[in-house]
PDB file of C-alpha atoms and ligand atoms in Angstrom:
ATOM      1  CA  MET A   7     100.012 103.770 142.201  1.00 95.00           C
ATOM      2  CA  LEU A   8      96.477 103.147 141.099  1.00 98.00           C
ATOM      3  CA  TYR A   9      96.033 102.967 137.368  1.00 98.00           C
ATOM      4  CA  GLY A  10      93.089 102.553 135.031  1.00 98.00           C
ATOM      5  CA  ALA A  11      93.285 100.390 131.905  1.00 98.00           C
ATOM      6  CA  ILE A  12      91.008 100.112 128.894  1.00 98.00           C
ATOM      7  CA  GLU A  13      91.292  97.369 126.305  1.00 98.00           C
ATOM      8  CA  ALA A  14      89.009  98.781 123.641  1.00 98.00           C
ATOM      9  CA  GLY A  15      87.841  96.039 121.274  1.00 95.00           C
ATOM     10  CA  GLY A  16      85.323  95.846 118.469  1.00 91.00           C
ATOM     11  CA  THR A  17      82.981  93.619 120.488  1.00 93.00           C
ATOM     12  CA  LYS A  18      83.766  94.633 124.069  1.00 96.00           C
ATOM     13  CA  PHE A  19      85.638  97.134 126.187  1.00 98.00           C
ATOM     14  CA  VAL A  20      87.524  95.569 129.090  1.00 98.00           C
ATOM     15  CA  CYS A  21      88.062  98.158 131.823  1.00 98.00           C
ATOM     16  CA  ALA A  22      90.245  97.514 134.847  1.00 98.00           C
ATOM     17  CA  VAL A  23      92.069  99.172 137.684  1.00 98.00           C
ATOM     18  CA  GLY A  24      95.352  97.867 138.965  1.00 98.00           C
ATOM     19  CA  ASP A  25      98.875  98.699 139.969  1.00 97.00           C
ATOM     20  CA  GLU A  26     102.184  99.514 138.290  1.00 96.00           C
ATOM     21  CA  LYS A  27     103.275  95.868 138.365  1.00 96.00           C
ATOM     22  CA  GLY A  28     100.346  94.827 136.185  1.00 96.00           C
ATOM     23  CA  ASN A  29      98.231  93.359 139.011  1.00 98.00           C
ATOM     24  CA  LEU A  30      94.533  93.722 138.263  1.00 98.00           C
ATOM     25  CA  ILE A  31      92.343  94.756 141.205  1.00 98.00           C
ATOM     26  CA  GLU A  32      88.923  95.185 139.612  1.00 98.00           C
ATOM     27  CA  ARG A  33      87.586  94.695 136.102  1.00 98.00           C
ATOM     28  CA  ILE A  34      84.406  94.850 134.049  1.00 98.00           C
ATOM     29  CA  GLN A  35      83.367  94.223 130.458  1.00 98.00           C
ATOM     30  CA  ILE A  36      81.165  96.587 128.522  1.00 98.00           C
ATOM     31  CA  PRO A  37      79.711  95.703 125.111  1.00 97.00           C
ATOM     32  CA  THR A  38      80.959  97.875 122.241  1.00 97.00           C
ATOM     33  CA  THR A  39      77.761  99.244 120.760  1.00 97.00           C
ATOM     34  CA  VAL A  40      77.891 102.940 119.853  1.00 97.00           C
ATOM     35  CA  PRO A  41      80.049 105.519 121.675  1.00 98.00           C
ATOM     36  CA  ASP A  42      77.030 107.250 123.253  1.00 97.00           C
ATOM     37  CA  GLU A  43      76.135 103.993 125.019  1.00 98.00           C
ATOM     38  CA  THR A  44      79.535 102.437 125.663  1.00 98.00           C
ATOM     39  CA  MET A  45      81.539 105.452 126.825  1.00 98.00           C
ATOM     40  CA  PRO A  46      79.252 106.639 129.652  1.00 98.00           C
ATOM     41  CA  GLU A  47      79.544 103.153 131.168  1.00 98.00           C
ATOM     42  CA  VAL A  48      83.318 103.212 130.831  1.00 98.00           C
ATOM     43  CA  ILE A  49      83.443 106.606 132.537  1.00 98.00           C
ATOM     44  CA  ARG A  50      81.065 105.485 135.293  1.00 98.00           C
ATOM     45  CA  PHE A  51      83.322 102.523 136.131  1.00 98.00           C
ATOM     46  CA  PHE A  52      86.476 104.620 136.531  1.00 98.00           C
ATOM     47  CA  SER A  53      84.736 107.512 138.319  1.00 98.00           C
ATOM     48  CA  GLU A  54      84.783 105.548 141.556  1.00 97.00           C
ATOM     49  CA  TYR A  55      88.581 105.530 141.705  1.00 98.00           C
ATOM     50  CA  GLN A  56      91.233 108.131 142.312  1.00 98.00           C
ATOM     51  CA  LEU A  57      93.558 107.195 139.466  1.00 98.00           C
ATOM     52  CA  ASP A  58      97.159 108.322 138.954  1.00 98.00           C
ATOM     53  CA  ALA A  59      97.194 107.556 135.222  1.00 98.00           C
ATOM     54  CA  MET A  60      95.374 105.536 132.584  1.00 98.00           C
ATOM     55  CA  GLY A  61      96.313 103.405 129.581  1.00 98.00           C
ATOM     56  CA  ILE A  62      94.290 102.554 126.503  1.00 98.00           C
ATOM     57  CA  GLY A  63      95.019  99.696 124.096  1.00 98.00           C
ATOM     58  CA  SER A  64      92.584 100.218 121.260  1.00 98.00           C
ATOM     59  CA  PHE A  65      91.304  98.466 118.173  1.00 96.00           C
ATOM     60  CA  GLY A  66      92.343 100.357 115.092  1.00 88.00           C
ATOM     61  CA  PRO A  67      93.326 101.897 112.948  1.00 95.00           C
ATOM     62  CA  ILE A  68      94.042 104.738 115.363  1.00 97.00           C
ATOM     63  CA  ASN A  69      95.943 107.995 115.191  1.00 98.00           C
ATOM     64  CA  VAL A  70      99.118 107.631 117.289  1.00 97.00           C
ATOM     65  CA  ASP A  71     100.849 110.798 116.073  1.00 96.00           C
ATOM     66  CA  THR A  72     101.181 112.881 119.233  1.00 95.00           C
ATOM     67  CA  THR A  73     101.646 116.067 117.175  1.00 96.00           C
ATOM     68  CA  SER A  74      98.387 115.634 115.260  1.00 97.00           C
ATOM     69  CA  PRO A  75      95.217 117.531 116.238  1.00 97.00           C
ATOM     70  CA  THR A  76      93.381 114.230 115.938  1.00 97.00           C
ATOM     71  CA  TYR A  77      95.879 112.230 118.052  1.00 98.00           C
ATOM     72  CA  GLY A  78      94.000 109.541 119.926  1.00 98.00           C
ATOM     73  CA  ASN A  79      91.142 109.164 117.453  1.00 98.00           C
ATOM     74  CA  ILE A  80      89.930 105.894 116.043  1.00 98.00           C
ATOM     75  CA  THR A  81      90.237 106.524 112.306  1.00 97.00           C
ATOM     76  CA  THR A  82      88.758 104.401 109.499  1.00 93.00           C
ATOM     77  CA  THR A  83      86.737 101.689 111.248  1.00 90.00           C
ATOM     78  CA  PRO A  84      83.528 100.510 109.584  1.00 87.00           C
ATOM     79  CA  LYS A  85      82.012 100.098 113.066  1.00 91.00           C
ATOM     80  CA  PRO A  86      79.004 102.461 113.229  1.00 93.00           C
ATOM     81  CA  GLY A  87      79.657 105.564 115.351  1.00 96.00           C
ATOM     82  CA  TRP A  88      83.351 104.896 115.977  1.00 97.00           C
ATOM     83  CA  LYS A  89      84.873 106.326 112.783  1.00 97.00           C
ATOM     84  CA  ASP A  90      86.913 109.402 113.771  1.00 97.00           C
ATOM     85  CA  TYR A  91      85.814 108.981 117.388  1.00 98.00           C
ATOM     86  CA  PRO A  92      88.123 110.894 119.789  1.00 98.00           C
ATOM     87  CA  LEU A  93      88.665 108.060 122.270  1.00 98.00           C
ATOM     88  CA  LEU A  94      91.767 109.420 123.996  1.00 98.00           C
ATOM     89  CA  GLN A  95      90.421 112.983 124.159  1.00 98.00           C
ATOM     90  CA  THR A  96      87.154 111.815 125.721  1.00 98.00           C
ATOM     91  CA  ILE A  97      88.996 109.975 128.502  1.00 98.00           C
ATOM     92  CA  LYS A  98      91.509 112.795 129.055  1.00 97.00           C
ATOM     93  CA  GLU A  99      88.800 115.429 129.392  1.00 97.00           C
ATOM     94  CA  GLU A 100      86.951 113.297 131.906  1.00 97.00           C
ATOM     95  CA  PHE A 101      89.812 112.235 134.170  1.00 97.00           C
ATOM     96  CA  GLU A 102      92.620 114.786 133.718  1.00 94.00           C
ATOM     97  CA  VAL A 103      95.429 112.289 134.350  1.00 98.00           C
ATOM     98  CA  PRO A 104      98.240 111.173 132.008  1.00 98.00           C
ATOM     99  CA  VAL A 105      96.847 108.647 129.509  1.00 98.00           C
ATOM    100  CA  GLY A 106      98.927 106.244 127.409  1.00 98.00           C
ATOM    101  CA  PHE A 107      97.454 105.316 124.043  1.00 98.00           C
ATOM    102  CA  HIS A 108      98.509 102.516 121.681  1.00 98.00           C
ATOM    103  CA  THR A 109      97.002  99.740 119.599  1.00 98.00           C
ATOM    104  CA  ASP A 110      95.545  96.751 121.441  1.00 98.00           C
ATOM    105  CA  VAL A 111      98.331  94.554 120.055  1.00 98.00           C
ATOM    106  CA  ASN A 112     101.082  96.956 121.075  1.00 98.00           C
ATOM    107  CA  ALA A 113      99.573  96.991 124.576  1.00 98.00           C
ATOM    108  CA  ALA A 114      99.577  93.173 124.588  1.00 98.00           C
ATOM    109  CA  ALA A 115     103.202  93.118 123.394  1.00 98.00           C
ATOM    110  CA  LEU A 116     104.115  95.455 126.262  1.00 98.00           C
ATOM    111  CA  GLY A 117     102.307  93.257 128.787  1.00 98.00           C
ATOM    112  CA  GLU A 118     104.009  90.107 127.547  1.00 98.00           C
ATOM    113  CA  SER A 119     107.404  91.803 127.456  1.00 98.00           C
ATOM    114  CA  LYS A 120     107.185  93.094 131.033  1.00 98.00           C
ATOM    115  CA  VAL A 121     105.370  90.360 132.932  1.00 98.00           C
ATOM    116  CA  GLY A 122     104.518  87.637 130.416  1.00 98.00           C
ATOM    117  CA  ALA A 123     106.198  85.165 128.085  1.00 98.00           C
ATOM    118  CA  ALA A 124     108.915  87.636 127.053  1.00 98.00           C
ATOM    119  CA  ALA A 125     109.740  88.966 130.541  1.00 98.00           C
ATOM    120  CA  GLY A 126     113.442  89.722 130.798  1.00 96.00           C
ATOM    121  CA  LEU A 127     113.866  90.172 127.038  1.00 98.00           C
ATOM    122  CA  ASP A 128     113.956  93.542 125.353  1.00 95.00           C
ATOM    123  CA  SER A 129     112.118  92.543 122.209  1.00 98.00           C
ATOM    124  CA  CYS A 130     109.066  90.509 121.350  1.00 98.00           C
ATOM    125  CA  LEU A 131     106.266  90.289 118.840  1.00 98.00           C
ATOM    126  CA  TYR A 132     102.637  89.736 119.856  1.00 98.00           C
ATOM    127  CA  ILE A 133     100.328  88.473 117.112  1.00 98.00           C
ATOM    128  CA  THR A 134      96.581  88.102 117.434  1.00 98.00           C
ATOM    129  CA  VAL A 135      94.628  85.863 115.094  1.00 98.00           C
ATOM    130  CA  GLY A 136      90.969  86.539 115.799  1.00 96.00           C
ATOM    131  CA  THR A 137      88.275  88.570 114.054  1.00 95.00           C
ATOM    132  CA  GLY A 138      91.206  90.340 112.434  1.00 96.00           C
ATOM    133  CA  ILE A 139      94.930  89.735 112.404  1.00 98.00           C
ATOM    134  CA  GLY A 140      97.340  92.239 113.881  1.00 97.00           C
ATOM    135  CA  ALA A 141     100.653  92.388 115.640  1.00 98.00           C
ATOM    136  CA  GLY A 142     102.455  94.686 118.019  1.00 98.00           C
ATOM    137  CA  ALA A 143     106.104  94.702 118.902  1.00 98.00           C
ATOM    138  CA  VAL A 144     108.550  95.778 121.526  1.00 98.00           C
ATOM    139  CA  VAL A 145     111.976  96.468 120.034  1.00 97.00           C
ATOM    140  CA  GLY A 146     114.897  97.595 122.163  1.00 96.00           C
ATOM    141  CA  GLY A 147     112.497  97.935 125.098  1.00 93.00           C
ATOM    142  CA  ARG A 148     110.207 100.344 123.229  1.00 97.00           C
ATOM    143  CA  LEU A 149     106.869  99.888 121.521  1.00 98.00           C
ATOM    144  CA  LEU A 150     107.236  99.876 117.763  1.00 97.00           C
ATOM    145  CA  GLN A 151     105.596 102.730 115.908  1.00 95.00           C
ATOM    146  CA  GLY A 152     106.693 105.287 113.370  1.00 94.00           C
ATOM    147  CA  LEU A 153     104.686 107.031 110.689  1.00 94.00           C
ATOM    148  CA  SER A 154     101.749 105.250 112.295  1.00 96.00           C
ATOM    149  CA  HIS A 155     101.367 101.920 114.053  1.00 96.00           C
ATOM    150  CA  PRO A 156     102.377  98.745 112.209  1.00 96.00           C
ATOM    151  CA  GLU A 157      99.636  96.880 110.317  1.00 97.00           C
ATOM    152  CA  MET A 158     101.266  93.479 110.131  1.00 98.00           C
ATOM    153  CA  GLY A 159      97.997  91.636 109.467  1.00 98.00           C
ATOM    154  CA  HIS A 160      97.740  93.105 105.999  1.00 98.00           C
ATOM    155  CA  ILE A 161     100.978  91.811 104.487  1.00 98.00           C
ATOM    156  CA  ALA A 162     100.933  89.884 101.218  1.00 98.00           C
ATOM    157  CA  ILE A 163     101.622  86.170 101.461  1.00 97.00           C
ATOM    158  CA  ARG A 164     101.840  83.359  98.931  1.00 98.00           C
ATOM    159  CA  LYS A 165      98.544  81.649  98.378  1.00 98.00           C
ATOM    160  CA  HIS A 166      98.495  77.887  98.753  1.00 98.00           C
ATOM    161  CA  PRO A 167      98.100  76.386  95.237  1.00 98.00           C
ATOM    162  CA  ASP A 168      95.110  74.301  96.379  1.00 97.00           C
ATOM    163  CA  ASP A 169      93.308  77.146  98.163  1.00 98.00           C
ATOM    164  CA  LEU A 170      90.477  78.439  95.989  1.00 98.00           C
ATOM    165  CA  TYR A 171      89.132  80.853  98.615  1.00 98.00           C
ATOM    166  CA  LYS A 172      89.346  84.426  97.336  1.00 98.00           C
ATOM    167  CA  GLY A 173      89.947  86.119 100.686  1.00 98.00           C
ATOM    168  CA  ARG A 174      87.841  88.704 102.514  1.00 97.00           C
ATOM    169  CA  CYS A 175      89.941  91.779 103.231  1.00 97.00           C
ATOM    170  CA  PRO A 176      87.957  94.748 101.887  1.00 95.00           C
ATOM    171  CA  TYR A 177      91.221  96.483 100.956  1.00 95.00           C
ATOM    172  CA  HIS A 178      93.462  93.665  99.665  1.00 97.00           C
ATOM    173  CA  HIS A 179      91.262  90.548  99.361  1.00 97.00           C
ATOM    174  CA  ASP A 180      93.921  87.871  99.910  1.00 98.00           C
ATOM    175  CA  CYS A 181      96.335  89.509 102.353  1.00 98.00           C
ATOM    176  CA  LEU A 182      97.160  87.553 105.551  1.00 98.00           C
ATOM    177  CA  GLU A 183      94.028  88.787 107.360  1.00 98.00           C
ATOM    178  CA  GLY A 184      91.894  88.204 104.267  1.00 98.00           C
ATOM    179  CA  LEU A 185      92.971  84.558 104.127  1.00 98.00           C
ATOM    180  CA  ALA A 186      93.600  83.520 107.720  1.00 98.00           C
ATOM    181  CA  SER A 187      91.393  85.473 110.177  1.00 98.00           C
ATOM    182  CA  GLY A 188      88.653  83.666 112.123  1.00 98.00           C
ATOM    183  CA  PRO A 189      85.918  84.927 109.748  1.00 98.00           C
ATOM    184  CA  ALA A 190      88.037  83.842 106.723  1.00 98.00           C
ATOM    185  CA  ILE A 191      88.311  80.319 108.150  1.00 98.00           C
ATOM    186  CA  GLU A 192      84.548  80.261 108.697  1.00 98.00           C
ATOM    187  CA  GLU A 193      83.760  81.517 105.197  1.00 98.00           C
ATOM    188  CA  ARG A 194      86.203  79.131 103.507  1.00 98.00           C
ATOM    189  CA  TRP A 195      85.138  75.986 105.336  1.00 98.00           C
ATOM    190  CA  GLY A 196      81.484  76.844 106.028  1.00 98.00           C
ATOM    191  CA  LYS A 197      81.661  76.489 109.830  1.00 98.00           C
ATOM    192  CA  PRO A 198      82.994  78.622 112.707  1.00 98.00           C
ATOM    193  CA  ALA A 199      86.686  77.975 113.359  1.00 98.00           C
ATOM    194  CA  SER A 200      85.896  76.664 116.839  1.00 98.00           C
ATOM    195  CA  ASN A 201      83.817  73.848 115.249  1.00 98.00           C
ATOM    196  CA  LEU A 202      86.614  72.721 112.944  1.00 98.00           C
ATOM    197  CA  ALA A 203      89.011  71.364 115.576  1.00 98.00           C
ATOM    198  CA  ASP A 204      89.092  67.857 114.106  1.00 98.00           C
ATOM    199  CA  ARG A 205      89.662  68.895 110.486  1.00 98.00           C
ATOM    200  CA  ASP A 206      93.443  68.570 110.018  1.00 98.00           C
ATOM    201  CA  GLU A 207      93.436  70.249 106.612  1.00 98.00           C
ATOM    202  CA  VAL A 208      91.979  73.438 108.144  1.00 98.00           C
ATOM    203  CA  TRP A 209      94.884  73.805 110.555  1.00 98.00           C
ATOM    204  CA  GLU A 210      97.546  72.739 108.045  1.00 98.00           C
ATOM    205  CA  LEU A 211      96.413  75.529 105.743  1.00 98.00           C
ATOM    206  CA  GLU A 212      96.090  78.028 108.593  1.00 98.00           C
ATOM    207  CA  ALA A 213      99.619  77.185 109.774  1.00 98.00           C
ATOM    208  CA  TYR A 214     100.876  77.513 106.186  1.00 98.00           C
ATOM    209  CA  TYR A 215      99.687  81.139 106.132  1.00 98.00           C
ATOM    210  CA  ILE A 216     100.559  82.153 109.700  1.00 98.00           C
ATOM    211  CA  ALA A 217     104.038  80.628 109.380  1.00 98.00           C
ATOM    212  CA  GLN A 218     104.756  82.576 106.210  1.00 98.00           C
ATOM    213  CA  ALA A 219     103.868  85.779 108.012  1.00 98.00           C
ATOM    214  CA  ILE A 220     105.943  84.844 111.063  1.00 98.00           C
ATOM    215  CA  ALA A 221     108.939  84.099 108.837  1.00 98.00           C
ATOM    216  CA  GLN A 222     108.635  87.599 107.332  1.00 98.00           C
ATOM    217  CA  TYR A 223     108.387  89.174 110.772  1.00 98.00           C
ATOM    218  CA  ILE A 224     111.468  87.242 111.907  1.00 98.00           C
ATOM    219  CA  LEU A 225     113.442  88.366 108.863  1.00 98.00           C
ATOM    220  CA  ILE A 226     112.449  92.012 109.293  1.00 98.00           C
ATOM    221  CA  LEU A 227     112.311  92.498 113.069  1.00 97.00           C
ATOM    222  CA  SER A 228     114.246  89.591 114.567  1.00 97.00           C
ATOM    223  CA  PRO A 229     112.205  89.521 117.788  1.00 98.00           C
ATOM    224  CA  GLN A 230     113.558  87.460 120.700  1.00 98.00           C
ATOM    225  CA  LYS A 231     110.149  85.886 121.351  1.00 98.00           C
ATOM    226  CA  ILE A 232     106.982  85.493 119.288  1.00 98.00           C
ATOM    227  CA  ILE A 233     103.688  85.252 121.112  1.00 98.00           C
ATOM    228  CA  LEU A 234     100.608  84.049 119.312  1.00 98.00           C
ATOM    229  CA  GLY A 235      97.246  84.965 120.825  1.00 98.00           C
ATOM    230  CA  GLY A 236      93.652  85.580 119.742  1.00 97.00           C
ATOM    231  CA  GLY A 237      90.660  83.263 119.440  1.00 97.00           C
ATOM    232  CA  VAL A 238      91.948  81.157 116.544  1.00 98.00           C
ATOM    233  CA  SER A 239      95.193  80.394 118.431  1.00 98.00           C
ATOM    234  CA  LYS A 240      93.075  78.615 121.050  1.00 98.00           C
ATOM    235  CA  GLN A 241      93.358  75.669 118.648  1.00 98.00           C
ATOM    236  CA  GLU A 242      96.596  74.554 120.232  1.00 97.00           C
ATOM    237  CA  GLN A 243      97.244  71.874 117.624  1.00 98.00           C
ATOM    238  CA  ILE A 244      98.277  74.721 115.361  1.00 98.00           C
ATOM    239  CA  PHE A 245     101.471  75.472 117.312  1.00 98.00           C
ATOM    240  CA  PRO A 246     103.549  72.458 116.243  1.00 98.00           C
ATOM    241  CA  LEU A 247     102.277  72.897 112.677  1.00 98.00           C
ATOM    242  CA  ILE A 248     103.440  76.513 112.723  1.00 98.00           C
ATOM    243  CA  HIS A 249     106.792  75.533 114.265  1.00 98.00           C
ATOM    244  CA  ASN A 250     107.440  73.084 111.433  1.00 98.00           C
ATOM    245  CA  GLN A 251     106.272  75.446 108.711  1.00 98.00           C
ATOM    246  CA  VAL A 252     108.408  78.336 109.979  1.00 98.00           C
ATOM    247  CA  LYS A 253     111.461  76.061 109.911  1.00 97.00           C
ATOM    248  CA  LYS A 254     110.541  75.004 106.390  1.00 97.00           C
ATOM    249  CA  VAL A 255     110.055  78.555 105.114  1.00 97.00           C
ATOM    250  CA  LEU A 256     113.320  79.844 106.605  1.00 97.00           C
ATOM    251  CA  ASN A 257     115.082  76.670 105.460  1.00 96.00           C
ATOM    252  CA  GLY A 258     118.041  76.936 107.815  1.00 94.00           C
ATOM    253  CA  TYR A 259     119.010  80.434 106.672  1.00 95.00           C
ATOM    254  CA  VAL A 260     118.719  81.995 110.144  1.00 93.00           C
ATOM    255  CA  SER A 261     120.830  79.412 111.887  1.00 93.00           C
ATOM    256  CA  LEU A 262     119.883  79.713 115.539  1.00 95.00           C
ATOM    257  CA  PRO A 263     118.514  77.205 118.066  1.00 95.00           C
ATOM    258  CA  GLU A 264     115.320  79.329 118.378  1.00 95.00           C
ATOM    259  CA  LEU A 265     114.565  78.508 114.758  1.00 95.00           C
ATOM    260  CA  GLU A 266     115.622  74.897 114.934  1.00 93.00           C
ATOM    261  CA  THR A 267     115.629  72.725 118.077  1.00 94.00           C
ATOM    262  CA  LYS A 268     114.089  75.367 120.381  1.00 97.00           C
ATOM    263  CA  VAL A 269     111.356  76.687 118.133  1.00 98.00           C
ATOM    264  CA  ALA A 270     108.629  75.468 120.528  1.00 98.00           C
ATOM    265  CA  ASP A 271     110.039  77.868 123.156  1.00 98.00           C
ATOM    266  CA  TYR A 272     110.330  80.662 120.634  1.00 98.00           C
ATOM    267  CA  ILE A 273     106.815  80.798 119.146  1.00 98.00           C
ATOM    268  CA  VAL A 274     104.564  80.444 122.178  1.00 98.00           C
ATOM    269  CA  LYS A 275     101.147  81.033 123.717  1.00 98.00           C
ATOM    270  CA  PRO A 276     100.615  84.260 125.685  1.00 98.00           C
ATOM    271  CA  GLY A 277     102.095  84.003 129.169  1.00 98.00           C
ATOM    272  CA  LEU A 278      99.239  86.236 130.353  1.00 98.00           C
ATOM    273  CA  GLY A 279      96.531  84.247 128.566  1.00 98.00           C
ATOM    274  CA  ASP A 280      93.582  86.421 127.587  1.00 97.00           C
ATOM    275  CA  ASP A 281      94.802  89.220 129.874  1.00 98.00           C
ATOM    276  CA  ALA A 282      97.810  90.326 127.802  1.00 98.00           C
ATOM    277  CA  GLY A 283      95.904  93.314 126.382  1.00 98.00           C
ATOM    278  CA  ILE A 284      94.398  94.594 129.616  1.00 98.00           C
ATOM    279  CA  ILE A 285      97.576  94.080 131.660  1.00 98.00           C
ATOM    280  CA  GLY A 286      99.544  95.759 128.869  1.00 98.00           C
ATOM    281  CA  SER A 287      97.125  98.695 128.973  1.00 98.00           C
ATOM    282  CA  LEU A 288      97.774  98.996 132.697  1.00 98.00           C
ATOM    283  CA  LEU A 289     101.498  99.141 131.959  1.00 98.00           C
ATOM    284  CA  LEU A 290     100.799 101.800 129.307  1.00 98.00           C
ATOM    285  CA  ALA A 291      99.343 103.843 132.155  1.00 98.00           C
ATOM    286  CA  ASP A 292     102.624 103.416 134.016  1.00 98.00           C
ATOM    287  CA  LEU A 293     104.603 104.604 130.974  1.00 97.00           C
ATOM    288  CA  ALA A 294     102.309 107.627 130.696  1.00 97.00           C
ATOM    289  CA  TYR A 295     102.755 108.351 134.403  1.00 98.00           C
ATOM    290  CA  GLN A 296     106.553 108.131 134.101  1.00 96.00           C
ATOM    291  CA  GLN A 297     106.444 110.510 131.124  1.00 92.00           C
ATOM    292  CA  LYS A 298     103.593 112.601 132.628  1.00 81.00           C
ATOM    293  CA  GLY A 299     102.074 112.470 129.117  1.00 50.00           C
TER     294      GLY A 299
HETATM  295  P1  ADP B   7      88.491  89.584 118.679  1.00 90.30           P
HETATM  296  O1  ADP B   7      89.480  89.350 117.596  1.00 90.30           O
HETATM  297  O2  ADP B   7      87.152  90.005 118.144  1.00 90.30           O
HETATM  298  O3  ADP B   7      88.995  90.466 119.754  1.00 90.30           O
HETATM  299  P2  ADP B   7      88.896  86.792 119.342  1.00 90.30           P
HETATM  300  O4  ADP B   7      90.368  86.915 119.458  1.00 90.30           O
HETATM  301  O5  ADP B   7      88.195  85.897 120.303  1.00 90.30           O
HETATM  302  O6  ADP B   7      88.188  88.201 119.416  1.00 90.30           O
HETATM  303  O7  ADP B   7      88.585  86.310 117.878  1.00 90.30           O
HETATM  304  C1  ADP B   7      87.338  85.930 117.447  1.00 90.30           C
HETATM  305  C2  ADP B   7      87.514  84.973 116.273  1.00 90.30           C
HETATM  306  O8  ADP B   7      88.244  83.857 116.726  1.00 90.30           O
HETATM  307  C3  ADP B   7      86.235  84.463 115.681  1.00 90.30           C
HETATM  308  O9  ADP B   7      86.338  84.439 114.272  1.00 90.30           O
HETATM  309  C4  ADP B   7      86.096  83.046 116.229  1.00 90.30           C
HETATM  310  O10 ADP B   7      85.521  82.176 115.290  1.00 90.30           O
HETATM  311  C5  ADP B   7      87.525  82.651 116.478  1.00 90.30           C
HETATM  312  N1  ADP B   7      87.628  81.800 117.667  1.00 90.30           N
HETATM  313  C6  ADP B   7      87.263  82.101 118.934  1.00 90.30           C
HETATM  314  N2  ADP B   7      87.479  81.062 119.759  1.00 90.30           N
HETATM  315  C7  ADP B   7      87.967  80.075 118.989  1.00 90.30           C
HETATM  316  C8  ADP B   7      88.398  78.716 119.242  1.00 90.30           C
HETATM  317  N3  ADP B   7      88.339  78.181 120.458  1.00 90.30           N
HETATM  318  N4  ADP B   7      88.870  78.020 118.201  1.00 90.30           N
HETATM  319  C9  ADP B   7      88.936  78.535 116.971  1.00 90.30           C
HETATM  320  N5  ADP B   7      88.540  79.794 116.678  1.00 90.30           N
HETATM  321  C10 ADP B   7      88.066  80.548 117.654  1.00 90.30           C
HETATM  322 ZN1   ZN B   8      94.253  93.487 104.029  1.00 90.30          ZN
END
């Protein structure tokens, strides 16, 4: 099989072709400007291939209700030109093959669950901490969605008593994303997160917030593996801090080795590195092909 994959992000579109095992054959990156500029380049790239199916993992929020007339649209983004943009429809009309469509984080969760850090397990959670915070999940071998897709970055968490930063989520101010995204770190501390590597207090506070969220996800979803990706997670010193904080928050209540002695093997880096999203999108194409969607 030859599949096409699109990881549609707010700053760039990664486009790739590959096979049903998640092997990438060719890839390009296209800047996300406005649809009239970005999409013709996306289409040009794939036009050279005879594809059997395609998969899209998109930034959101997106409409994932297959019965809706606007299924496959990007919905409420502030990004100029992309609000209500029919991303799935545009690709389907051009290529006339089955196309799988999910959030970027659900695609990454699928990639990690099939050929990454959670291979062999039938559940996992993939969290990205970058420009925004979001998570996707595979539960019982299926991608988690219902009324819409989960929005796990916008949960309420307890503010640290010493943290005076007000938060930057336009909807909720001090939700998880409002307090702990890359831009929130930069605004709170006055420097980009990547320039704060040696400031222990930055990563202690970040771990305090991320660990609270992870504890909630564990209590609600009980995933067999938690994968933490995104730009901010490149600060690897945060992993042991998160491991300790998660143990502290759960306080022995979920009494399993994964949450005690083996926590470092339970909350891990992406097995696929930065390719979780694009490889997952390729595997979305395979799902669409199997379902002839
Ligand atoms: P996006 O979320 O836009 O897809 P990223 O996951 O790379 O992209 O997230 C970008 C955010 O992550 C920015 O706020 C940036 O400051 C932060 N970031 C990127 N690289 C690093 C790094 N090495 N260390 C800390 N923060 C980083
Ligand atoms: Zn929010």
